[in-house]
JSON list of C-alpha atoms in Angstrom, two decimals:
[
{"chain": "A", "resi": 1, "resn": "MET", "atom": "CA", "xyz": [-58.77, -40.49, -140.77]},
{"chain": "A", "resi": 2, "resn": "LEU", "atom": "CA", "xyz": [-57.46, -37.36, -139.02]},
{"chain": "A", "resi": 3, "resn": "PHE", "atom": "CA", "xyz": [-54.02, -37.95, -140.53]},
{"chain": "A", "resi": 4, "resn": "ASP", "atom": "CA", "xyz": [-55.44, -38.07, -144.06]},
{"chain": "A", "resi": 5, "resn": "PHE", "atom": "CA", "xyz": [-57.78, -35.12, -143.48]},
{"chain": "A", "resi": 6, "resn": "SER", "atom": "CA", "xyz": [-55.02, -32.96, -141.98]},
{"chain": "A", "resi": 7, "resn": "LEU", "atom": "CA", "xyz": [-52.58, -33.60, -144.82]},
{"chain": "A", "resi": 8, "resn": "GLU", "atom": "CA", "xyz": [-54.94, -33.75, -147.79]},
{"chain": "A", "resi": 9, "resn": "ASN", "atom": "CA", "xyz": [-53.79, -31.28, -150.46]},
{"chain": "A", "resi": 10, "resn": "PHE", "atom": "CA", "xyz": [-50.94, -30.16, -148.18]},
{"chain": "A", "resi": 11, "resn": "SER", "atom": "CA", "xyz": [-47.98, -28.68, -150.08]},
{"chain": "A", "resi": 12, "resn": "TRP", "atom": "CA", "xyz": [-44.44, -29.50, -148.98]},
{"chain": "A", "resi": 13, "resn": "VAL", "atom": "CA", "xyz": [-42.93, -26.97, -151.37]},
{"chain": "A", "resi": 14, "resn": "CYS", "atom": "CA", "xyz": [-42.82, -24.21, -148.80]},
{"chain": "A", "resi": 15, "resn": "LYS", "atom": "CA", "xyz": [-40.27, -21.61, -149.95]},
{"chain": "A", "resi": 16, "resn": "SER", "atom": "CA", "xyz": [-39.75, -20.53, -146.33]},
{"chain": "A", "resi": 17, "resn": "ALA", "atom": "CA", "xyz": [-39.03, -22.07, -142.92]},
{"chain": "A", "resi": 18, "resn": "ARG", "atom": "CA", "xyz": [-41.53, -21.97, -140.07]},
{"chain": "A", "resi": 19, "resn": "ASP", "atom": "CA", "xyz": [-40.70, -21.30, -136.42]},
{"chain": "A", "resi": 20, "resn": "SER", "atom": "CA", "xyz": [-43.69, -23.34, -135.24]},
{"chain": "A", "resi": 21, "resn": "PRO", "atom": "CA", "xyz": [-45.10, -26.75, -136.25]},
{"chain": "A", "resi": 22, "resn": "ASN", "atom": "CA", "xyz": [-47.40, -27.14, -139.21]},
{"chain": "A", "resi": 23, "resn": "ALA", "atom": "CA", "xyz": [-51.12, -27.20, -138.41]},
{"chain": "A", "resi": 24, "resn": "TYR", "atom": "CA", "xyz": [-51.44, -30.94, -139.13]},
{"chain": "A", "resi": 25, "resn": "ALA", "atom": "CA", "xyz": [-48.80, -31.74, -136.48]},
{"chain": "A", "resi": 26, "resn": "GLU", "atom": "CA", "xyz": [-50.51, -29.57, -133.89]},
{"chain": "A", "resi": 27, "resn": "SER", "atom": "CA", "xyz": [-53.87, -31.17, -134.69]},
{"chain": "A", "resi": 28, "resn": "LEU", "atom": "CA", "xyz": [-52.53, -34.72, -134.39]},
{"chain": "A", "resi": 29, "resn": "VAL", "atom": "CA", "xyz": [-50.78, -34.00, -131.09]},
{"chain": "A", "resi": 30, "resn": "GLU", "atom": "CA", "xyz": [-53.85, -32.30, -129.64]},
{"chain": "A", "resi": 31, "resn": "TYR", "atom": "CA", "xyz": [-56.04, -35.20, -130.73]},
{"chain": "A", "resi": 32, "resn": "MET", "atom": "CA", "xyz": [-53.73, -37.77, -129.13]},
{"chain": "A", "resi": 33, "resn": "ARG", "atom": "CA", "xyz": [-53.36, -35.72, -125.96]},
{"chain": "A", "resi": 34, "resn": "THR", "atom": "CA", "xyz": [-57.13, -35.30, -125.58]},
{"chain": "A", "resi": 35, "resn": "THR", "atom": "CA", "xyz": [-57.80, -38.96, -126.36]},
{"chain": "A", "resi": 36, "resn": "PHE", "atom": "CA", "xyz": [-55.29, -40.21, -123.81]},
{"chain": "A", "resi": 37, "resn": "GLN", "atom": "CA", "xyz": [-56.66, -37.84, -121.14]},
{"chain": "A", "resi": 38, "resn": "CYS", "atom": "CA", "xyz": [-60.19, -39.17, -121.67]},
{"chain": "A", "resi": 39, "resn": "LEU", "atom": "CA", "xyz": [-59.23, -42.80, -121.23]},
{"chain": "A", "resi": 40, "resn": "GLY", "atom": "CA", "xyz": [-60.27, -44.62, -118.11]},
{"chain": "A", "resi": 41, "resn": "PRO", "atom": "CA", "xyz": [-57.83, -46.21, -115.65]},
{"chain": "A", "resi": 42, "resn": "MET", "atom": "CA", "xyz": [-55.55, -48.86, -117.16]},
{"chain": "A", "resi": 43, "resn": "ASP", "atom": "CA", "xyz": [-52.40, -50.70, -116.16]},
{"chain": "A", "resi": 44, "resn": "ASP", "atom": "CA", "xyz": [-49.02, -49.28, -117.15]},
{"chain": "A", "resi": 45, "resn": "GLY", "atom": "CA", "xyz": [-48.41, -51.89, -119.81]},
{"chain": "A", "resi": 46, "resn": "SER", "atom": "CA", "xyz": [-51.68, -51.24, -121.61]},
{"chain": "A", "resi": 47, "resn": "ARG", "atom": "CA", "xyz": [-51.20, -47.49, -121.34]},
{"chain": "A", "resi": 48, "resn": "ALA", "atom": "CA", "xyz": [-47.69, -47.67, -122.78]},
{"chain": "A", "resi": 49, "resn": "GLY", "atom": "CA", "xyz": [-48.84, -50.03, -125.54]},
{"chain": "A", "resi": 50, "resn": "LEU", "atom": "CA", "xyz": [-51.57, -47.63, -126.61]},
{"chain": "A", "resi": 51, "resn": "HIS", "atom": "CA", "xyz": [-49.17, -44.70, -126.71]},
{"chain": "A", "resi": 52, "resn": "PHE", "atom": "CA", "xyz": [-46.61, -46.64, -128.76]},
{"chain": "A", "resi": 53, "resn": "SER", "atom": "CA", "xyz": [-49.32, -47.82, -131.14]},
{"chain": "A", "resi": 54, "resn": "CYS", "atom": "CA", "xyz": [-50.57, -44.28, -131.83]},
{"chain": "A", "resi": 55, "resn": "CYS", "atom": "CA", "xyz": [-47.17, -42.61, -132.13]},
{"chain": "A", "resi": 56, "resn": "GLY", "atom": "CA", "xyz": [-45.80, -45.51, -134.15]},
{"chain": "A", "resi": 57, "resn": "TYR", "atom": "CA", "xyz": [-48.70, -45.21, -136.56]},
{"chain": "A", "resi": 58, "resn": "VAL", "atom": "CA", "xyz": [-48.10, -41.48, -137.09]},
{"chain": "A", "resi": 59, "resn": "ALA", "atom": "CA", "xyz": [-44.37, -41.99, -137.56]},
{"chain": "A", "resi": 60, "resn": "GLU", "atom": "CA", "xyz": [-44.83, -44.86, -140.02]},
{"chain": "A", "resi": 61, "resn": "ARG", "atom": "CA", "xyz": [-47.34, -42.92, -142.09]},
{"chain": "A", "resi": 62, "resn": "LEU", "atom": "CA", "xyz": [-44.96, -39.96, -142.28]},
{"chain": "A", "resi": 63, "resn": "VAL", "atom": "CA", "xyz": [-42.09, -42.18, -143.46]},
{"chain": "A", "resi": 64, "resn": "LYS", "atom": "CA", "xyz": [-44.28, -43.73, -146.17]},
{"chain": "A", "resi": 65, "resn": "LEU", "atom": "CA", "xyz": [-45.63, -40.34, -147.17]},
{"chain": "A", "resi": 66, "resn": "PHE", "atom": "CA", "xyz": [-42.15, -39.08, -148.02]},
{"chain": "A", "resi": 67, "resn": "THR", "atom": "CA", "xyz": [-40.33, -42.21, -149.16]},
{"chain": "A", "resi": 68, "resn": "ASP", "atom": "CA", "xyz": [-42.92, -44.25, -151.06]},
{"chain": "A", "resi": 69, "resn": "PRO", "atom": "CA", "xyz": [-42.77, -43.84, -154.86]},
{"chain": "A", "resi": 70, "resn": "VAL", "atom": "CA", "xyz": [-45.55, -41.68, -156.25]},
{"chain": "A", "resi": 71, "resn": "GLU", "atom": "CA", "xyz": [-46.41, -44.37, -158.82]},
{"chain": "A", "resi": 72, "resn": "ASP", "atom": "CA", "xyz": [-46.20, -48.16, -158.71]},
{"chain": "A", "resi": 73, "resn": "ALA", "atom": "CA", "xyz": [-44.55, -50.34, -161.35]},
{"chain": "A", "resi": 74, "resn": "ASP", "atom": "CA", "xyz": [-47.63, -50.09, -163.56]},
{"chain": "A", "resi": 75, "resn": "GLY", "atom": "CA", "xyz": [-47.64, -46.29, -163.49]},
{"chain": "A", "resi": 76, "resn": "ARG", "atom": "CA", "xyz": [-50.61, -46.03, -161.15]},
{"chain": "A", "resi": 77, "resn": "THR", "atom": "CA", "xyz": [-50.65, -43.51, -158.31]},
{"chain": "A", "resi": 78, "resn": "LYS", "atom": "CA", "xyz": [-49.81, -45.22, -155.06]},
{"chain": "A", "resi": 79, "resn": "SER", "atom": "CA", "xyz": [-51.72, -44.65, -151.82]},
{"chain": "A", "resi": 80, "resn": "SER", "atom": "CA", "xyz": [-49.99, -44.44, -148.45]},
{"chain": "A", "resi": 81, "resn": "GLY", "atom": "CA", "xyz": [-52.90, -46.11, -146.68]},
{"chain": "A", "resi": 82, "resn": "GLY", "atom": "CA", "xyz": [-55.10, -43.17, -147.66]},
{"chain": "A", "resi": 83, "resn": "ILE", "atom": "CA", "xyz": [-53.59, -40.04, -149.20]},
{"chain": "A", "resi": 84, "resn": "PRO", "atom": "CA", "xyz": [-51.02, -40.61, -151.95]},
{"chain": "A", "resi": 85, "resn": "PRO", "atom": "CA", "xyz": [-47.29, -40.13, -151.26]},
{"chain": "A", "resi": 86, "resn": "VAL", "atom": "CA", "xyz": [-45.80, -36.65, -151.52]},
{"chain": "A", "resi": 87, "resn": "ASP", "atom": "CA", "xyz": [-44.70, -35.93, -155.09]},
{"chain": "A", "resi": 88, "resn": "LYS", "atom": "CA", "xyz": [-42.68, -32.78, -154.41]},
{"chain": "A", "resi": 89, "resn": "ILE", "atom": "CA", "xyz": [-40.78, -31.39, -151.44]},
{"chain": "A", "resi": 90, "resn": "ASP", "atom": "CA", "xyz": [-38.25, -28.59, -151.18]},
{"chain": "A", "resi": 91, "resn": "PRO", "atom": "CA", "xyz": [-35.54, -27.85, -148.58]},
{"chain": "A", "resi": 92, "resn": "PHE", "atom": "CA", "xyz": [-37.90, -25.64, -146.57]},
{"chain": "A", "resi": 93, "resn": "GLY", "atom": "CA", "xyz": [-40.51, -28.39, -146.55]},
{"chain": "A", "resi": 94, "resn": "LEU", "atom": "CA", "xyz": [-37.89, -30.71, -145.04]},
{"chain": "A", "resi": 95, "resn": "LYS", "atom": "CA", "xyz": [-36.89, -28.02, -142.56]},
{"chain": "A", "resi": 96, "resn": "ASN", "atom": "CA", "xyz": [-40.52, -27.64, -141.49]},
{"chain": "A", "resi": 97, "resn": "LEU", "atom": "CA", "xyz": [-40.87, -31.41, -141.24]},
{"chain": "A", "resi": 98, "resn": "ALA", "atom": "CA", "xyz": [-37.96, -31.44, -138.80]},
{"chain": "A", "resi": 99, "resn": "THR", "atom": "CA", "xyz": [-39.81, -28.84, -136.71]},
{"chain": "A", "resi": 100, "resn": "ASP", "atom": "CA", "xyz": [-42.94, -31.02, -136.77]},
{"chain": "A", "resi": 101, "resn": "ILE", "atom": "CA", "xyz": [-40.93, -34.03, -135.59]},
{"chain": "A", "resi": 102, "resn": "ARG", "atom": "CA", "xyz": [-39.57, -32.07, -132.63]},
{"chain": "A", "resi": 103, "resn": "HIS", "atom": "CA", "xyz": [-43.19, -31.25, -131.76]},
{"chain": "A", "resi": 104, "resn": "PHE", "atom": "CA", "xyz": [-44.11, -34.96, -131.84]},
{"chain": "A", "resi": 105, "resn": "GLU", "atom": "CA", "xyz": [-41.06, -35.80, -129.71]},
{"chain": "A", "resi": 106, "resn": "ALA", "atom": "CA", "xyz": [-41.97, -33.13, -127.15]},
{"chain": "A", "resi": 107, "resn": "PHE", "atom": "CA", "xyz": [-45.45, -34.61, -126.91]},
{"chain": "A", "resi": 108, "resn": "ALA", "atom": "CA", "xyz": [-43.98, -38.10, -126.47]},
{"chain": "A", "resi": 109, "resn": "ASP", "atom": "CA", "xyz": [-41.76, -36.86, -123.65]},
{"chain": "A", "resi": 110, "resn": "SER", "atom": "CA", "xyz": [-44.71, -35.14, -121.97]},
{"chain": "A", "resi": 111, "resn": "THR", "atom": "CA", "xyz": [-46.64, -38.41, -121.64]},
{"chain": "A", "resi": 112, "resn": "GLY", "atom": "CA", "xyz": [-44.17, -39.92, -119.19]},
{"chain": "A", "resi": 113, "resn": "VAL", "atom": "CA", "xyz": [-44.01, -43.13, -121.28]},
{"chain": "A", "resi": 114, "resn": "GLY", "atom": "CA", "xyz": [-40.36, -44.11, -121.45]},
{"chain": "A", "resi": 115, "resn": "GLN", "atom": "CA", "xyz": [-38.65, -44.24, -124.86]},
{"chain": "A", "resi": 116, "resn": "LEU", "atom": "CA", "xyz": [-41.84, -43.16, -126.65]},
{"chain": "A", "resi": 117, "resn": "ARG", "atom": "CA", "xyz": [-39.92, -40.55, -128.66]},
{"chain": "A", "resi": 118, "resn": "GLU", "atom": "CA", "xyz": [-38.00, -43.38, -130.29]},
{"chain": "A", "resi": 119, "resn": "CYS", "atom": "CA", "xyz": [-41.06, -44.07, -132.45]},
{"chain": "A", "resi": 120, "resn": "PHE", "atom": "CA", "xyz": [-39.96, -41.07, -134.50]},
{"chain": "A", "resi": 121, "resn": "ASN", "atom": "CA", "xyz": [-36.31, -42.13, -134.91]},
{"chain": "A", "resi": 122, "resn": "GLU", "atom": "CA", "xyz": [-36.58, -43.14, -138.56]},
{"chain": "A", "resi": 123, "resn": "VAL", "atom": "CA", "xyz": [-38.49, -40.13, -139.84]},
{"chain": "A", "resi": 124, "resn": "LYS", "atom": "CA", "xyz": [-36.24, -37.87, -137.76]},
{"chain": "A", "resi": 125, "resn": "SER", "atom": "CA", "xyz": [-33.16, -39.49, -139.27]},
{"chain": "A", "resi": 126, "resn": "ILE", "atom": "CA", "xyz": [-34.53, -38.96, -142.79]},
{"chain": "A", "resi": 127, "resn": "ALA", "atom": "CA", "xyz": [-35.32, -35.29, -142.22]},
{"chain": "A", "resi": 128, "resn": "THR", "atom": "CA", "xyz": [-32.05, -34.58, -140.39]},
{"chain": "A", "resi": 129, "resn": "ALA", "atom": "CA", "xyz": [-29.95, -36.28, -143.04]},
{"chain": "A", "resi": 130, "resn": "MET", "atom": "CA", "xyz": [-31.66, -34.45, -145.90]},
{"chain": "A", "resi": 131, "resn": "LEU", "atom": "CA", "xyz": [-30.86, -31.15, -144.14]},
{"chain": "A", "resi": 132, "resn": "ASP", "atom": "CA", "xyz": [-27.26, -32.12, -143.32]},
{"chain": "A", "resi": 133, "resn": "ARG", "atom": "CA", "xyz": [-24.81, -30.05, -145.34]},
{"chain": "A", "resi": 134, "resn": "ASP", "atom": "CA", "xyz": [-22.45, -33.04, -145.25]},
{"chain": "A", "resi": 135, "resn": "LEU", "atom": "CA", "xyz": [-25.00, -35.30, -146.98]},
{"chain": "A", "resi": 136, "resn": "PRO", "atom": "CA", "xyz": [-23.47, -35.03, -150.48]},
{"chain": "A", "resi": 137, "resn": "MET", "atom": "CA", "xyz": [-20.15, -36.24, -149.09]},
{"chain": "A", "resi": 138, "resn": "LEU", "atom": "CA", "xyz": [-21.80, -38.96, -146.96]},
{"chain": "A", "resi": 139, "resn": "LEU", "atom": "CA", "xyz": [-23.60, -40.34, -150.02]},
{"chain": "A", "resi": 140, "resn": "LEU", "atom": "CA", "xyz": [-20.35, -41.10, -151.83]},
{"chain": "A", "resi": 141, "resn": "PRO", "atom": "CA", "xyz": [-19.67, -44.86, -152.02]},
{"chain": "A", "resi": 142, "resn": "GLU", "atom": "CA", "xyz": [-16.43, -44.60, -150.05]},
{"chain": "A", "resi": 143, "resn": "ASN", "atom": "CA", "xyz": [-18.25, -42.93, -147.13]},
{"chain": "A", "resi": 144, "resn": "GLY", "atom": "CA", "xyz": [-20.91, -45.59, -146.65]},
{"chain": "A", "resi": 145, "resn": "ASN", "atom": "CA", "xyz": [-19.63, -46.66, -143.22]},
{"chain": "A", "resi": 146, "resn": "ALA", "atom": "CA", "xyz": [-19.48, -43.05, -141.99]},
{"chain": "A", "resi": 147, "resn": "ARG", "atom": "CA", "xyz": [-23.04, -42.48, -143.22]},
{"chain": "A", "resi": 148, "resn": "ARG", "atom": "CA", "xyz": [-24.33, -45.61, -141.48]},
{"chain": "A", "resi": 149, "resn": "ARG", "atom": "CA", "xyz": [-22.63, -44.60, -138.22]},
{"chain": "A", "resi": 150, "resn": "LYS", "atom": "CA", "xyz": [-24.14, -41.13, -138.31]},
{"chain": "A", "resi": 151, "resn": "TYR", "atom": "CA", "xyz": [-27.57, -42.16, -139.61]},
{"chain": "A", "resi": 152, "resn": "PRO", "atom": "CA", "xyz": [-28.18, -45.83, -138.70]},
{"chain": "A", "resi": 153, "resn": "PHE", "atom": "CA", "xyz": [-31.90, -45.60, -139.59]},
{"chain": "A", "resi": 154, "resn": "LEU", "atom": "CA", "xyz": [-31.28, -44.14, -143.05]},
{"chain": "A", "resi": 155, "resn": "SER", "atom": "CA", "xyz": [-31.46, -46.32, -146.17]},
{"chain": "A", "resi": 156, "resn": "LEU", "atom": "CA", "xyz": [-30.20, -45.41, -149.63]},
{"chain": "A", "resi": 157, "resn": "GLU", "atom": "CA", "xyz": [-33.51, -46.53, -151.12]},
{"chain": "A", "resi": 158, "resn": "LYS", "atom": "CA", "xyz": [-35.40, -43.91, -149.13]},
{"chain": "A", "resi": 159, "resn": "VAL", "atom": "CA", "xyz": [-32.83, -41.21, -149.82]},
{"chain": "A", "resi": 160, "resn": "HIS", "atom": "CA", "xyz": [-33.20, -41.92, -153.53]},
{"chain": "A", "resi": 161, "resn": "CYS", "atom": "CA", "xyz": [-37.00, -41.69, -153.33]},
{"chain": "A", "resi": 162, "resn": "ILE", "atom": "CA", "xyz": [-36.79, -38.29, -151.66]},
{"chain": "A", "resi": 163, "resn": "LEU", "atom": "CA", "xyz": [-34.22, -37.05, -154.17]},
{"chain": "A", "resi": 164, "resn": "GLU", "atom": "CA", "xyz": [-36.66, -38.04, -156.93]},
{"chain": "A", "resi": 165, "resn": "LYS", "atom": "CA", "xyz": [-39.21, -35.68, -155.32]},
{"chain": "A", "resi": 166, "resn": "TYR", "atom": "CA", "xyz": [-36.74, -32.97, -154.30]},
{"chain": "A", "resi": 167, "resn": "VAL", "atom": "CA", "xyz": [-37.39, -29.54, -155.80]},
{"chain": "A", "resi": 168, "resn": "GLY", "atom": "CA", "xyz": [-33.93, -28.08, -156.28]},
{"chain": "A", "resi": 169, "resn": "THR", "atom": "CA", "xyz": [-33.29, -24.41, -155.69]},
{"chain": "A", "resi": 170, "resn": "GLY", "atom": "CA", "xyz": [-31.79, -21.61, -157.70]},
{"chain": "A", "resi": 171, "resn": "ILE", "atom": "CA", "xyz": [-29.44, -19.00, -156.27]},
{"chain": "A", "resi": 172, "resn": "GLY", "atom": "CA", "xyz": [-32.29, -16.54, -155.80]},
{"chain": "A", "resi": 173, "resn": "GLU", "atom": "CA", "xyz": [-34.22, -19.03, -153.67]},
{"chain": "A", "resi": 174, "resn": "LYS", "atom": "CA", "xyz": [-31.23, -19.42, -151.36]},
{"chain": "A", "resi": 175, "resn": "LEU", "atom": "CA", "xyz": [-31.46, -15.84, -150.15]},
{"chain": "A", "resi": 176, "resn": "MET", "atom": "CA", "xyz": [-32.56, -15.44, -146.55]},
{"chain": "A", "resi": 177, "resn": "ALA", "atom": "CA", "xyz": [-34.73, -12.51, -147.41]},
{"chain": "A", "resi": 178, "resn": "ARG", "atom": "CA", "xyz": [-35.63, -10.84, -150.65]},
{"chain": "A", "resi": 179, "resn": "GLY", "atom": "CA", "xyz": [-32.87, -8.42, -151.54]},
{"chain": "A", "resi": 180, "resn": "SER", "atom": "CA", "xyz": [-30.74, -9.24, -148.52]},
{"chain": "A", "resi": 181, "resn": "GLY", "atom": "CA", "xyz": [-27.89, -10.68, -150.53]},
{"chain": "A", "resi": 182, "resn": "VAL", "atom": "CA", "xyz": [-27.18, -13.13, -147.71]},
{"chain": "A", "resi": 183, "resn": "ILE", "atom": "CA", "xyz": [-27.33, -16.84, -148.55]},
{"chain": "A", "resi": 184, "resn": "ARG", "atom": "CA", "xyz": [-28.72, -19.31, -146.02]},
{"chain": "A", "resi": 185, "resn": "ASN", "atom": "CA", "xyz": [-26.16, -21.91, -145.08]},
{"chain": "A", "resi": 186, "resn": "ASP", "atom": "CA", "xyz": [-27.61, -23.33, -141.86]},
{"chain": "A", "resi": 187, "resn": "PHE", "atom": "CA", "xyz": [-29.08, -26.34, -143.70]},
{"chain": "A", "resi": 188, "resn": "LEU", "atom": "CA", "xyz": [-28.61, -28.14, -146.99]},
{"chain": "A", "resi": 189, "resn": "MET", "atom": "CA", "xyz": [-30.25, -26.54, -150.01]},
{"chain": "A", "resi": 190, "resn": "LEU", "atom": "CA", "xyz": [-29.47, -28.53, -153.13]},
{"chain": "A", "resi": 191, "resn": "GLU", "atom": "CA", "xyz": [-29.50, -26.88, -156.51]},
{"chain": "A", "resi": 192, "resn": "ARG", "atom": "CA", "xyz": [-31.25, -28.67, -159.36]},
{"chain": "A", "resi": 193, "resn": "LYS", "atom": "CA", "xyz": [-28.00, -29.89, -160.91]},
{"chain": "A", "resi": 194, "resn": "GLU", "atom": "CA", "xyz": [-26.83, -31.19, -157.52]},
{"chain": "A", "resi": 195, "resn": "VAL", "atom": "CA", "xyz": [-30.06, -33.15, -157.07]},
{"chain": "A", "resi": 196, "resn": "ILE", "atom": "CA", "xyz": [-29.51, -34.84, -160.44]},
{"chain": "A", "resi": 197, "resn": "GLN", "atom": "CA", "xyz": [-25.91, -35.68, -159.62]},
{"chain": "A", "resi": 198, "resn": "LEU", "atom": "CA", "xyz": [-26.71, -37.10, -156.17]},
{"chain": "A", "resi": 199, "resn": "SER", "atom": "CA", "xyz": [-29.55, -39.16, -157.60]},
{"chain": "A", "resi": 200, "resn": "LYS", "atom": "CA", "xyz": [-27.11, -40.72, -160.06]},
{"chain": "A", "resi": 201, "resn": "ILE", "atom": "CA", "xyz": [-24.62, -41.49, -157.29]},
{"chain": "A", "resi": 202, "resn": "VAL", "atom": "CA", "xyz": [-27.24, -43.15, -155.11]},
{"chain": "A", "resi": 203, "resn": "ARG", "atom": "CA", "xyz": [-28.84, -45.04, -158.00]},
{"chain": "A", "resi": 204, "resn": "MET", "atom": "CA", "xyz": [-25.45, -46.42, -159.03]},
{"chain": "A", "resi": 205, "resn": "GLN", "atom": "CA", "xyz": [-24.89, -47.81, -155.54]},
{"chain": "A", "resi": 206, "resn": "LEU", "atom": "CA", "xyz": [-28.38, -49.31, -155.43]},
{"chain": "A", "resi": 207, "resn": "ASN", "atom": "CA", "xyz": [-27.79, -51.02, -158.77]},
{"chain": "A", "resi": 208, "resn": "THR", "atom": "CA", "xyz": [-24.56, -52.61, -157.53]},
{"chain": "A", "resi": 209, "resn": "GLN", "atom": "CA", "xyz": [-26.41, -53.99, -154.50]},
{"chain": "A", "resi": 210, "resn": "GLN", "atom": "CA", "xyz": [-28.88, -55.90, -156.66]}
]
């Protein structure tokens, strides 16, 4: 319920990068931290299981939120267990998502439960890959092995779903600051025509796999 409430009507077209996590991420972490602190004594196995269950749930919902199609085969709006999947996201939204994931990982490390941060491996891989300036090259058919080595949790199906929602930028939107004349190049910012081209490349590979 908190997940849905925190992200209801949340826009992932951000236009700018944040230095701190989004409010929903802070709320979820604070809720989990408080809940775990209020629990009575339990054995290590039960404690670890509860932590993995909660973090795994958050991570899975995030993956579905970004990679599920907005509509099903009948054209009806899909629901990711509550709120519908994201229909638009821009490069800054992905950049902010990566910041949120680091916040979740820091919380996982703070619990003392070994390997808990691994719950976020898939969503981290998706965000990191979509920000990787080498992604266009890695998505070429001949670079499939290199892509799988670098991003073992990344699937072409999910990349394609995100590209379908990706809001490409124009040259003006690539400026670090209004009027600065300096273009950001610290993470991938696809232009609209590049999004279309990459979608075609990925779709072609998916069709050959069927």
